[in-house]
Each structure stands twice: as C-alpha cells, then as structure tokens.
C-alpha cells in the first residue's frame, strides 16, 4: 500500500488507539484482550471469531515467565508472546496446557520451537495428536474451505461490507488453522501438585477431573489468582463433549472452598469472581437435576432435548448453542452410555 496521507493518518490513529488503551489495564488486540489481573499476572481473553478462541494468560516472576494455555493457533500465541515482551525482558520458562482441546493447545509448536517446557496432565500426551483431530479438519478440507470463501469473496460486491468482512475473517482463520501442527506437551503429571518457581514467585499446578479427565489448573499464591482452564467458564455455557459432570461439580466445590476470595481466569468468558464460578457450578448442578428428573419421568433422550429448557437465569450466558447438546451429554452420562475415551 502506498504511503498516502490517508494511509498515514489511519496508521497514526490505529497506533493511538493501541497506545491509549495500553494503560496497564487492557490492551487492544484483534484476537484477544489483555487484562491485568494482579501485579505481573495477566489474562488474555479470547474475542469471538478470532484466532485465539480460548482464553490464555501469563505470570511474570522475578527471573522468568509462565504462559498458561497456548490458544487455538500459532499466530495468536505469537501475538501473546509479543505482548509479554513489551512488558518484560525475562524469558518464558514454562507453559501449561490446561487440557488437550485445540483452543488451548493449538500454539504449542511455537513454544516448543523456543525451547519452552510445556506441562500438562498425562492424558494430554495421549489425546493431543489423536482426539484433537476432530477439532482440526484435514489440510485438503481446510484448503477447499479457504478456496470456497475466496471465491465467494470475489463474487461479493464492494458495498456488501459486512459480508466481505465476515468472509475475510473466515479466510484469516482458515489460514491460521492450516499452520497448526498438533504438538505434545513435554512434561506431564497425573496426581498431586507441581510447584514451579519463577524466581521468588511460585505457581502451583494441580489436577482435578471434570471437563476432560485430563485437566490442570494453576494457582498463584502471592497474587491470589487461579487460572482455571476449562474447569471454569464465566457467564458461558460449557462444552460437555468429554465431560463427567458427576466429577466436575465436586471439583468446583473443592476449588471454591480452597479459594473463596481469589480472582479466576476462566477458559472462556471474562475474568471472574468466586460468585461467577459458583454460578457456573450451579448451571451444571441444575442441568444434572433437570435431566435426572427427565429420566425419572420416562423421557427418551430426544424428548429430553426437546422438553428440558434452559432456566431463565442462564439465558444471558454466551455459547447458547451448547444448551441442547448439553442435555444429551448429561442424559448419556446419567444413563452410563456416554462414550468417553
Ligand atoms: Zn475445553
């Protein structure tokens, strides 16, 4: 693009927006918003339709940095690393995968290439390059979808700006997905806790079941912040595809009991309080109670999906598309017919 006066002005304005929002609380990004949760503790909250998809975050210690989750794509984690480097010159020493789902591990290859140790639950090592294939279409399929979107864009008139922008976002996302190489963590554990030192600052990893059977969360004691991964969703309906709700509810009760006044970085949704995490726990409990009653009333699974409506208080939650599939997953879990690996 030539350096016309308009281009220069647009660029200056864009820089101004970036700088003026970088006041220590939040920064502007296409794919995620950086939120300062405590001194040296940041959440990266995913924006809808972008290249991050799931939340991530990082902790800056005295001698090194820990990254919690690696987003959905290499491009998004590269952006997060750039953000970290504007805040500190300290090296990234550790990364954590909260679980195997691709929207939390898709950037692993970038960290492995930088020699960063990636820590996860043992089951992530089993599932990362196998079960994740259902979230990552084959290269030829991605190519075809990109070609289809490009063709549609070329046929869309210039004045249909919203449609063109949507197609451009789709192509950008497909390009970023084509760069993903499913990459394992480098160190795993399956019980107890793991204490990581970032100089004086400590981060404690622990594992409890619920969302996938291979979930890790992190506590930063000196800041009283918990990174939940997908064990915690804030004002958002969860994905239950790999879940055992019967494990998940006691897991949340344990975490809330241990951390009654912490700040929580959820896997999806904004930075949360204990009350927000309790609301999420109550959604799971309500879902289980409704489906249990439906089974007792003799409903078949399709009748349960049709008849068991979401209580009003959860209708403002994001990801409403999960409302009905969650009834089916809960039904199968209670019936003992859910297929879990
Ligand atoms: Zn997940």
Short mmCIF file of C-alpha atoms and ligand atoms in Angstrom, two decimals:
data_model
loop_
_atom_site.label_atom_id
_atom_site.label_comp_id
_atom_site.label_asym_id
_atom_site.label_seq_id
_atom_site.Cartn_x
_atom_site.Cartn_y
_atom_site.Cartn_z
CA UNK A 1 0.00 0.00 0.00
CA UNK A 2 1.39 3.46 -0.91
CA UNK A 3 2.05 5.99 1.86
CA UNK A 4 -0.80 8.30 1.01
CA UNK A 5 -1.82 10.95 3.56
CA UNK A 6 -4.95 8.89 4.31
CA UNK A 7 -2.88 5.75 4.95
CA UNK A 8 -0.52 7.65 7.24
CA UNK A 9 -3.41 9.17 9.19
CA UNK A 10 -5.13 5.80 9.51
CA UNK A 11 -1.92 4.25 10.77
CA UNK A 12 -1.35 7.02 13.32
CA UNK A 13 -4.93 6.66 14.52
CA UNK A 14 -4.54 2.89 14.87
CA UNK A 15 -1.33 3.36 16.86
CA UNK A 16 -3.04 5.95 19.04
CA UNK A 17 -5.87 3.51 19.80
CA UNK A 18 -3.34 0.84 20.72
CA UNK A 19 -1.24 3.12 22.91
CA UNK A 20 -4.12 4.90 24.60
CA UNK A 21 -5.67 1.61 25.59
CA UNK A 22 -2.36 0.28 26.87
CA UNK A 23 -2.69 1.93 30.27
CA UNK A 24 -1.81 -1.16 32.28
CA UNK A 25 -5.36 -2.47 32.50
CA UNK A 26 -6.18 -3.55 28.99
CA UNK A 27 -4.69 -3.55 25.52
CA UNK A 28 -6.40 -3.79 22.18
CA UNK A 29 -5.87 -6.87 20.04
CA UNK A 30 -7.79 -8.42 17.17
CA UNK A 31 -7.92 -11.87 18.71
CA UNK A 32 -7.76 -11.37 22.47
CA UNK A 33 -7.88 -8.66 25.09
CA UNK A 34 -5.10 -8.49 27.63
CA UNK A 35 -6.37 -7.84 31.17
CA UNK A 36 -4.13 -7.16 34.13
CA UNK A 37 -5.48 -9.34 36.98
CA UNK A 38 -2.75 -8.58 39.56
CA UNK A 39 0.85 -7.33 39.51
CA UNK A 40 2.57 -9.43 36.85
CA UNK A 41 -0.50 -11.62 36.33
CA UNK A 42 -2.41 -11.21 33.06
CA UNK A 43 -5.41 -12.83 31.41
CA UNK A 44 -5.71 -12.93 27.63
CA UNK A 45 -9.45 -13.08 26.97
CA UNK A 46 -10.36 -14.53 23.57
CA UNK A 47 -12.52 -12.47 21.21
CA UNK A 48 -15.30 -14.23 19.27
CA UNK A 49 -14.36 -15.47 15.81
CA UNK A 50 -10.66 -14.67 16.23
CA UNK A 51 -7.52 -16.78 16.19
CA UNK A 52 -7.33 -17.30 19.98
CA UNK A 53 -10.74 -18.97 20.60
CA UNK A 54 -9.92 -19.99 24.19
CA UNK A 55 -8.51 -17.77 26.94
CA UNK A 56 -4.86 -17.86 27.95
CA UNK A 57 -2.72 -15.84 30.34
CA UNK A 58 0.74 -15.44 31.85
CA UNK A 59 2.59 -14.85 35.10
CA UNK A 60 5.75 -12.76 35.29
CA UNK A 61 8.09 -13.78 38.11
CA UNK A 62 11.49 -12.48 39.24
CA UNK A 63 13.54 -14.44 36.76
CA UNK A 64 11.14 -15.91 34.21
CA UNK A 65 7.61 -16.08 32.81
CA UNK A 66 4.96 -18.82 32.77
CA UNK A 67 2.35 -18.95 29.97
CA UNK A 68 -0.97 -20.63 30.79
CA UNK A 69 -2.52 -22.19 27.67
CA UNK A 70 -1.42 -21.58 24.10
CA UNK A 71 -4.65 -20.54 22.31
CA UNK A 72 -6.03 -22.09 19.12
CA UNK A 73 -3.41 -21.05 16.56
CA UNK A 74 0.33 -20.34 16.30
CA UNK A 75 -0.47 -16.80 15.09
CA UNK A 76 -2.39 -15.97 18.26
CA UNK A 77 0.30 -17.23 20.65
CA UNK A 78 2.95 -15.33 18.64
CA UNK A 79 0.90 -12.19 19.34
CA UNK A 80 0.72 -13.03 23.04
CA UNK A 81 4.50 -13.55 23.17
CA UNK A 82 4.94 -10.09 21.58
CA UNK A 83 2.70 -8.62 24.27
CA UNK A 84 4.72 -10.35 27.00
CA UNK A 85 7.91 -8.93 25.52
CA UNK A 86 6.55 -5.38 25.71
CA UNK A 87 6.09 -5.90 29.48
CA UNK A 88 9.26 -7.80 30.40
CA UNK A 89 12.62 -8.90 29.03
CA UNK A 90 12.54 -12.05 31.18
CA UNK A 91 12.48 -15.38 29.29
CA UNK A 92 9.44 -17.64 29.06
CA UNK A 93 10.46 -20.69 31.07
CA UNK A 94 7.24 -22.70 31.35
CA UNK A 95 3.97 -23.14 29.51
CA UNK A 96 0.96 -25.07 30.76
CA UNK A 97 -1.78 -26.84 28.79
CA UNK A 98 -4.92 -26.84 30.94
CA UNK A 99 -6.25 -29.76 28.81
CA UNK A 100 -5.93 -31.14 25.30
CA UNK A 101 -8.71 -29.22 23.49
CA UNK A 102 -7.24 -27.44 20.49
CA UNK A 103 -8.41 -23.96 21.54
CA UNK A 104 -5.97 -24.30 24.49
CA UNK A 105 -3.07 -26.14 22.81
CA UNK A 106 -3.01 -25.00 19.15
CA UNK A 107 0.02 -22.77 19.72
CA UNK A 108 2.20 -25.46 21.37
CA UNK A 109 4.55 -25.74 18.40
CA UNK A 110 5.62 -22.08 18.84
CA UNK A 111 6.68 -22.63 22.45
CA UNK A 112 8.38 -25.96 21.78
CA UNK A 113 10.38 -24.29 18.97
CA UNK A 114 11.51 -21.69 21.54
CA UNK A 115 12.68 -24.44 23.90
CA UNK A 116 9.92 -23.78 26.44
CA UNK A 117 8.86 -26.68 28.64
CA UNK A 118 5.12 -27.41 28.27
CA UNK A 119 3.47 -29.05 31.27
CA UNK A 120 0.15 -30.87 31.18
CA UNK A 121 -1.81 -33.84 32.50
CA UNK A 122 -0.63 -37.30 31.36
CA UNK A 123 -3.79 -37.68 29.28
CA UNK A 124 -2.88 -34.65 27.14
CA UNK A 125 0.08 -36.67 25.87
CA UNK A 126 -2.38 -39.41 24.81
CA UNK A 127 -5.03 -37.17 23.28
CA UNK A 128 -3.21 -34.12 21.88
CA UNK A 129 -2.34 -35.58 18.49
CA UNK A 130 -5.23 -38.09 18.30
CA UNK A 131 -8.54 -36.85 19.73
CA UNK A 132 -7.75 -33.27 18.65
CA UNK A 133 -8.13 -34.31 15.00
CA UNK A 134 -11.88 -33.87 15.38
CA UNK A 135 -11.27 -30.15 16.01
CA UNK A 136 -8.81 -29.77 13.12
CA UNK A 137 -10.10 -30.64 9.64
CA UNK A 138 -7.66 -32.34 7.24
CA UNK A 139 -5.41 -29.98 5.22
CA UNK A 140 -7.27 -30.66 1.95
CA UNK A 141 -10.57 -29.83 3.64
CA UNK A 142 -9.16 -26.56 5.01
CA UNK A 143 -7.78 -25.73 1.54
CA UNK A 144 -11.16 -26.34 -0.03
CA UNK A 145 -12.99 -24.23 2.53
CA UNK A 146 -10.50 -21.42 2.01
CA UNK A 147 -10.87 -21.62 -1.79
CA UNK A 148 -14.68 -21.57 -1.41
CA UNK A 149 -14.53 -18.50 0.82
CA UNK A 150 -12.11 -16.74 -1.56
CA UNK A 151 -14.43 -17.43 -4.50
CA UNK A 152 -17.43 -16.15 -2.57
CA UNK A 153 -15.49 -13.02 -1.63
CA UNK A 154 -14.56 -12.37 -5.25
CA UNK A 155 -18.27 -12.59 -6.15
CA UNK A 156 -19.43 -10.31 -3.31
CA UNK A 157 -19.92 -6.65 -4.33
CA UNK A 158 -17.77 -4.00 -2.64
CA UNK A 159 -20.82 -2.38 -0.98
CA UNK A 160 -21.67 -5.56 0.98
CA UNK A 161 -19.08 -4.66 3.57
CA UNK A 162 -20.32 -6.87 6.43
CA UNK A 163 -20.44 -9.97 4.27
CA UNK A 164 -16.99 -9.25 2.84
CA UNK A 165 -15.56 -8.66 6.31
CA UNK A 166 -17.06 -11.94 7.53
CA UNK A 167 -15.54 -13.83 4.58
CA UNK A 168 -12.17 -12.19 5.19
CA UNK A 169 -12.31 -13.24 8.85
CA UNK A 170 -13.12 -16.78 7.79
CA UNK A 171 -10.16 -16.87 5.39
CA UNK A 172 -7.84 -15.46 8.04
CA UNK A 173 -8.96 -18.13 10.49
CA UNK A 174 -8.54 -20.92 7.91
CA UNK A 175 -5.04 -19.66 7.06
CA UNK A 176 -4.13 -19.71 10.75
CA UNK A 177 -5.58 -23.21 11.16
CA UNK A 178 -3.52 -24.52 8.24
CA UNK A 179 -0.39 -23.60 10.21
CA UNK A 180 -1.31 -25.76 13.22
CA UNK A 181 0.86 -28.82 13.84
CA UNK A 182 -0.59 -30.82 16.73
CA UNK A 183 2.28 -30.75 19.24
CA UNK A 184 2.60 -32.66 22.51
CA UNK A 185 3.50 -31.16 25.86
CA UNK A 186 6.99 -32.03 27.11
CA UNK A 187 6.34 -32.94 30.75
CA UNK A 188 3.23 -34.41 32.37
CA UNK A 189 1.76 -35.44 35.71
CA UNK A 190 -1.49 -37.03 36.81
CA UNK A 191 -1.88 -36.53 40.56
CA UNK A 192 -0.93 -34.22 43.40
CA UNK A 193 0.54 -30.80 42.72
CA UNK A 194 3.52 -29.42 40.84
CA UNK A 195 5.28 -26.32 42.19
CA UNK A 196 7.04 -24.12 39.65
CA UNK A 197 9.42 -21.36 40.66
CA UNK A 198 9.68 -18.14 38.66
CA UNK A 199 12.37 -16.78 40.97
CA UNK A 200 10.67 -15.88 44.25
CA UNK A 201 7.23 -16.17 42.74
CA UNK A 202 5.62 -19.59 42.78
CA UNK A 203 2.88 -21.11 40.61
CA UNK A 204 1.20 -24.28 41.87
CA UNK A 205 -0.34 -26.66 39.34
CA UNK A 206 -2.95 -29.20 40.37
CA UNK A 207 -5.29 -31.61 38.62
CA UNK A 208 -8.92 -32.45 39.24
CA UNK A 209 -11.43 -34.21 36.96
CA UNK A 210 -14.47 -32.80 35.21
CA UNK A 211 -14.08 -31.15 31.83
CA UNK A 212 -11.99 -33.81 30.05
CA UNK A 213 -10.41 -36.18 32.55
CA UNK A 214 -7.07 -34.51 31.91
CA UNK A 215 -7.43 -31.04 33.38
CA UNK A 216 -4.82 -28.89 35.12
CA UNK A 217 -5.40 -25.56 36.87
CA UNK A 218 -2.87 -23.12 38.32
CA UNK A 219 -2.79 -21.03 41.50
CA UNK A 220 -0.56 -18.00 42.00
CA UNK A 221 -0.46 -17.70 45.83
CA UNK A 222 1.14 -14.26 46.16
CA UNK A 223 -1.47 -12.74 43.82
CA UNK A 224 -4.41 -14.97 44.84
CA UNK A 225 -5.29 -15.74 41.21
CA UNK A 226 -6.49 -19.10 39.85
CA UNK A 227 -6.14 -19.97 36.16
CA UNK A 228 -8.98 -22.45 35.68
CA UNK A 229 -8.61 -23.58 32.07
CA UNK A 230 -11.92 -25.12 31.03
CA UNK A 231 -12.70 -26.30 34.55
CA UNK A 232 -14.19 -22.79 34.87
CA UNK A 233 -16.41 -20.91 32.42
CA UNK A 234 -17.64 -17.41 33.19
CA UNK A 235 -21.19 -16.50 32.10
CA UNK A 236 -20.74 -19.02 29.30
CA UNK A 237 -22.35 -22.42 28.70
CA UNK A 238 -19.66 -25.11 28.67
CA UNK A 239 -18.76 -27.78 26.14
CA UNK A 240 -19.53 -31.15 27.76
CA UNK A 241 -18.32 -33.37 24.92
CA UNK A 242 -15.61 -35.00 27.08
CA UNK A 243 -17.06 -34.09 30.47
CA UNK A 244 -18.12 -36.05 33.52
CA UNK A 245 -20.43 -33.65 35.34
CA UNK A 246 -20.59 -36.01 38.33
CA UNK A 247 -16.86 -35.34 38.84
CA UNK A 248 -16.96 -31.72 37.80
CA UNK A 249 -19.38 -30.43 40.45
CA UNK A 250 -17.28 -31.73 43.41
CA UNK A 251 -14.15 -30.42 41.66
CA UNK A 252 -15.66 -26.93 41.60
CA UNK A 253 -16.79 -27.27 45.22
CA UNK A 254 -13.21 -28.15 46.20
CA UNK A 255 -11.69 -25.24 44.27
CA UNK A 256 -14.25 -22.75 45.64
CA UNK A 257 -13.65 -23.97 49.18
CA UNK A 258 -9.89 -23.59 48.81
CA UNK A 259 -10.10 -20.24 47.00
CA UNK A 260 -13.14 -18.34 48.33
CA UNK A 261 -11.71 -14.87 47.62
CA UNK A 262 -9.49 -15.47 44.58
CA UNK A 263 -9.76 -13.93 41.15
CA UNK A 264 -10.35 -16.53 38.47
CA UNK A 265 -9.20 -16.61 34.86
CA UNK A 266 -11.72 -18.92 33.17
CA UNK A 267 -11.17 -20.92 29.98
CA UNK A 268 -13.97 -18.92 28.33
CA UNK A 269 -15.59 -15.63 29.34
CA UNK A 270 -14.19 -12.70 31.28
CA UNK A 271 -12.07 -12.63 34.43
CA UNK A 272 -14.35 -13.94 37.17
CA UNK A 273 -15.07 -13.85 40.87
CA UNK A 274 -15.85 -16.86 43.08
CA UNK A 275 -19.54 -15.93 42.65
CA UNK A 276 -19.24 -16.28 38.86
CA UNK A 277 -17.60 -19.69 39.24
CA UNK A 278 -20.36 -20.67 41.67
CA UNK A 279 -22.98 -19.65 39.07
CA UNK A 280 -21.24 -21.93 36.61
CA UNK A 281 -21.17 -24.77 39.15
CA UNK A 282 -24.91 -24.20 39.72
CA UNK A 283 -25.58 -24.44 35.97
CA UNK A 284 -24.02 -27.92 35.98
CA UNK A 285 -25.98 -28.87 39.10
CA UNK A 286 -29.27 -27.55 37.62
CA UNK A 287 -28.60 -29.40 34.37
CA UNK A 288 -27.96 -32.65 36.21
CA UNK A 289 -31.08 -32.24 38.37
CA UNK A 290 -33.36 -31.47 35.37
CA UNK A 291 -32.05 -34.36 33.30
CA UNK A 292 -32.24 -36.75 36.27
CA UNK A 293 -35.89 -35.76 36.71
CA UNK A 294 -36.50 -36.16 32.97
CA UNK A 295 -35.13 -39.70 33.08
CA UNK A 296 -37.26 -40.46 36.15
CA UNK A 297 -40.28 -39.17 34.20
CA UNK A 298 -39.50 -41.64 31.42
CA UNK A 299 -38.30 -39.18 28.77
CA UNK A 300 -36.29 -40.61 25.88
CA UNK A 301 -33.15 -38.64 25.01
CA UNK A 302 -34.81 -36.80 22.11
CA UNK A 303 -37.78 -35.87 24.29
CA UNK A 304 -35.40 -34.61 26.99
CA UNK A 305 -33.58 -32.44 24.43
CA UNK A 306 -36.91 -31.07 23.20
CA UNK A 307 -38.61 -30.53 26.54
CA UNK A 308 -35.90 -29.60 29.05
CA UNK A 309 -35.42 -25.89 28.54
CA UNK A 310 -32.62 -23.81 29.98
CA UNK A 311 -33.65 -21.95 33.17
CA UNK A 312 -34.09 -18.20 32.62
CA UNK A 313 -31.01 -17.23 34.67
CA UNK A 314 -28.67 -18.93 32.17
CA UNK A 315 -30.21 -17.44 29.01
CA UNK A 316 -27.82 -14.50 29.04
CA UNK A 317 -24.79 -16.82 29.04
CA UNK A 318 -22.62 -16.98 25.90
CA UNK A 319 -22.47 -20.15 23.75
CA UNK A 320 -26.23 -20.85 23.84
CA UNK A 321 -25.60 -23.38 21.05
CA UNK A 322 -24.40 -25.77 23.79
CA UNK A 323 -27.73 -25.72 25.67
CA UNK A 324 -29.34 -28.66 23.85
CA UNK A 325 -26.21 -30.80 23.26
CA UNK A 326 -25.50 -30.47 26.99
CA UNK A 327 -28.87 -32.08 27.80
CA UNK A 328 -27.88 -35.01 25.58
CA UNK A 329 -24.39 -35.34 27.11
CA UNK A 330 -25.85 -35.18 30.62
CA UNK A 331 -28.53 -37.74 29.74
CA UNK A 332 -25.92 -40.17 28.41
CA UNK A 333 -23.66 -39.66 31.41
CA UNK A 334 -26.51 -40.42 33.82
CA UNK A 335 -27.57 -43.45 31.75
CA UNK A 336 -23.98 -44.72 31.60
CA UNK A 337 -23.98 -44.65 27.78
CA UNK A 338 -21.62 -41.70 27.21
CA UNK A 339 -18.64 -42.70 25.13
CA UNK A 340 -15.51 -41.44 26.86
CA UNK A 341 -12.04 -42.49 25.82
ZN1 LIG B 1 -12.13 -27.46 26.58
#
